[in-house]
Amino acid sequence: MTQFKLDEHEINTSVWQKLKKHQEEKLNALRIANDHDCPESVTNRRRGRIQELKNFLSIGIPEQVEEE
């Protein structure tokens, strides 16, 4: 199964740039919060949210074309 990716023209839109910035800010806040001592359940929940944000942001990263 191929991973969903945005096309180059979609990556360059103001809408994607605005969404990306917002999600990156949330990601940074979660990373900072995760650096503090918390119960394991809270840490695990934050790690899951961090992974989901990273997955979302990855749709704006073009796939590398492998050279033969």
XYZ file of C-alpha atoms in Angstrom:
68
model
C 0.000 0.000 0.000
C 1.377 3.382 -0.990
C 1.443 6.127 1.561
C -0.789 9.124 0.850
C 1.267 12.147 -0.240
C 0.441 15.658 -1.354
C 1.457 16.696 -4.839
C 4.098 19.394 -5.224
C 1.531 22.046 -6.160
C -0.502 21.145 -3.047
C 2.550 21.414 -0.775
C 3.116 24.970 -2.020
C -0.380 26.221 -1.172
C -1.003 28.673 1.637
C -3.551 26.282 3.162
C -0.985 23.483 3.538
C 1.619 25.911 4.874
C -0.854 27.183 7.478
C -1.884 23.644 8.508
C 1.749 22.538 8.637
C 2.764 25.447 10.867
C -0.124 24.799 13.238
C 0.644 21.075 13.501
C 4.382 21.725 13.988
C 3.556 24.087 16.874
C 1.400 21.384 18.475
C 4.175 18.842 17.934
C 6.760 21.075 19.600
C 4.453 21.721 22.563
C 3.888 17.976 23.021
C 7.620 17.278 22.849
C 8.323 19.900 25.502
C 5.535 18.573 27.715
C 6.829 15.030 27.257
C 10.231 16.043 28.675
C 8.675 16.453 32.148
C 8.147 13.636 34.625
C 4.638 12.282 34.167
C 2.835 9.027 34.776
C 3.570 6.398 32.141
C 0.009 6.535 30.808
C 0.325 10.273 30.111
C 3.724 9.806 28.468
C 2.386 6.990 26.271
C -0.615 9.070 25.217
C 1.670 11.995 24.312
C 3.970 9.719 22.345
C 0.988 8.454 20.383
C -0.142 11.998 19.638
C 3.408 12.926 18.612
C 3.516 9.987 16.196
C 0.147 10.920 14.699
C 1.301 14.509 14.118
C 4.523 13.261 12.525
C 2.494 10.949 10.266
C 0.252 13.839 9.253
C 3.207 16.118 8.499
C 4.860 13.398 6.425
C 2.189 13.760 3.726
C 3.947 16.990 2.759
C 7.355 15.341 2.322
C 7.914 14.116 -1.236
C 8.908 10.473 -1.585
C 12.521 9.957 -2.583
C 12.909 8.379 -5.981
C 15.327 5.484 -5.707
C 18.066 5.449 -8.316
C 18.844 2.163 -10.008
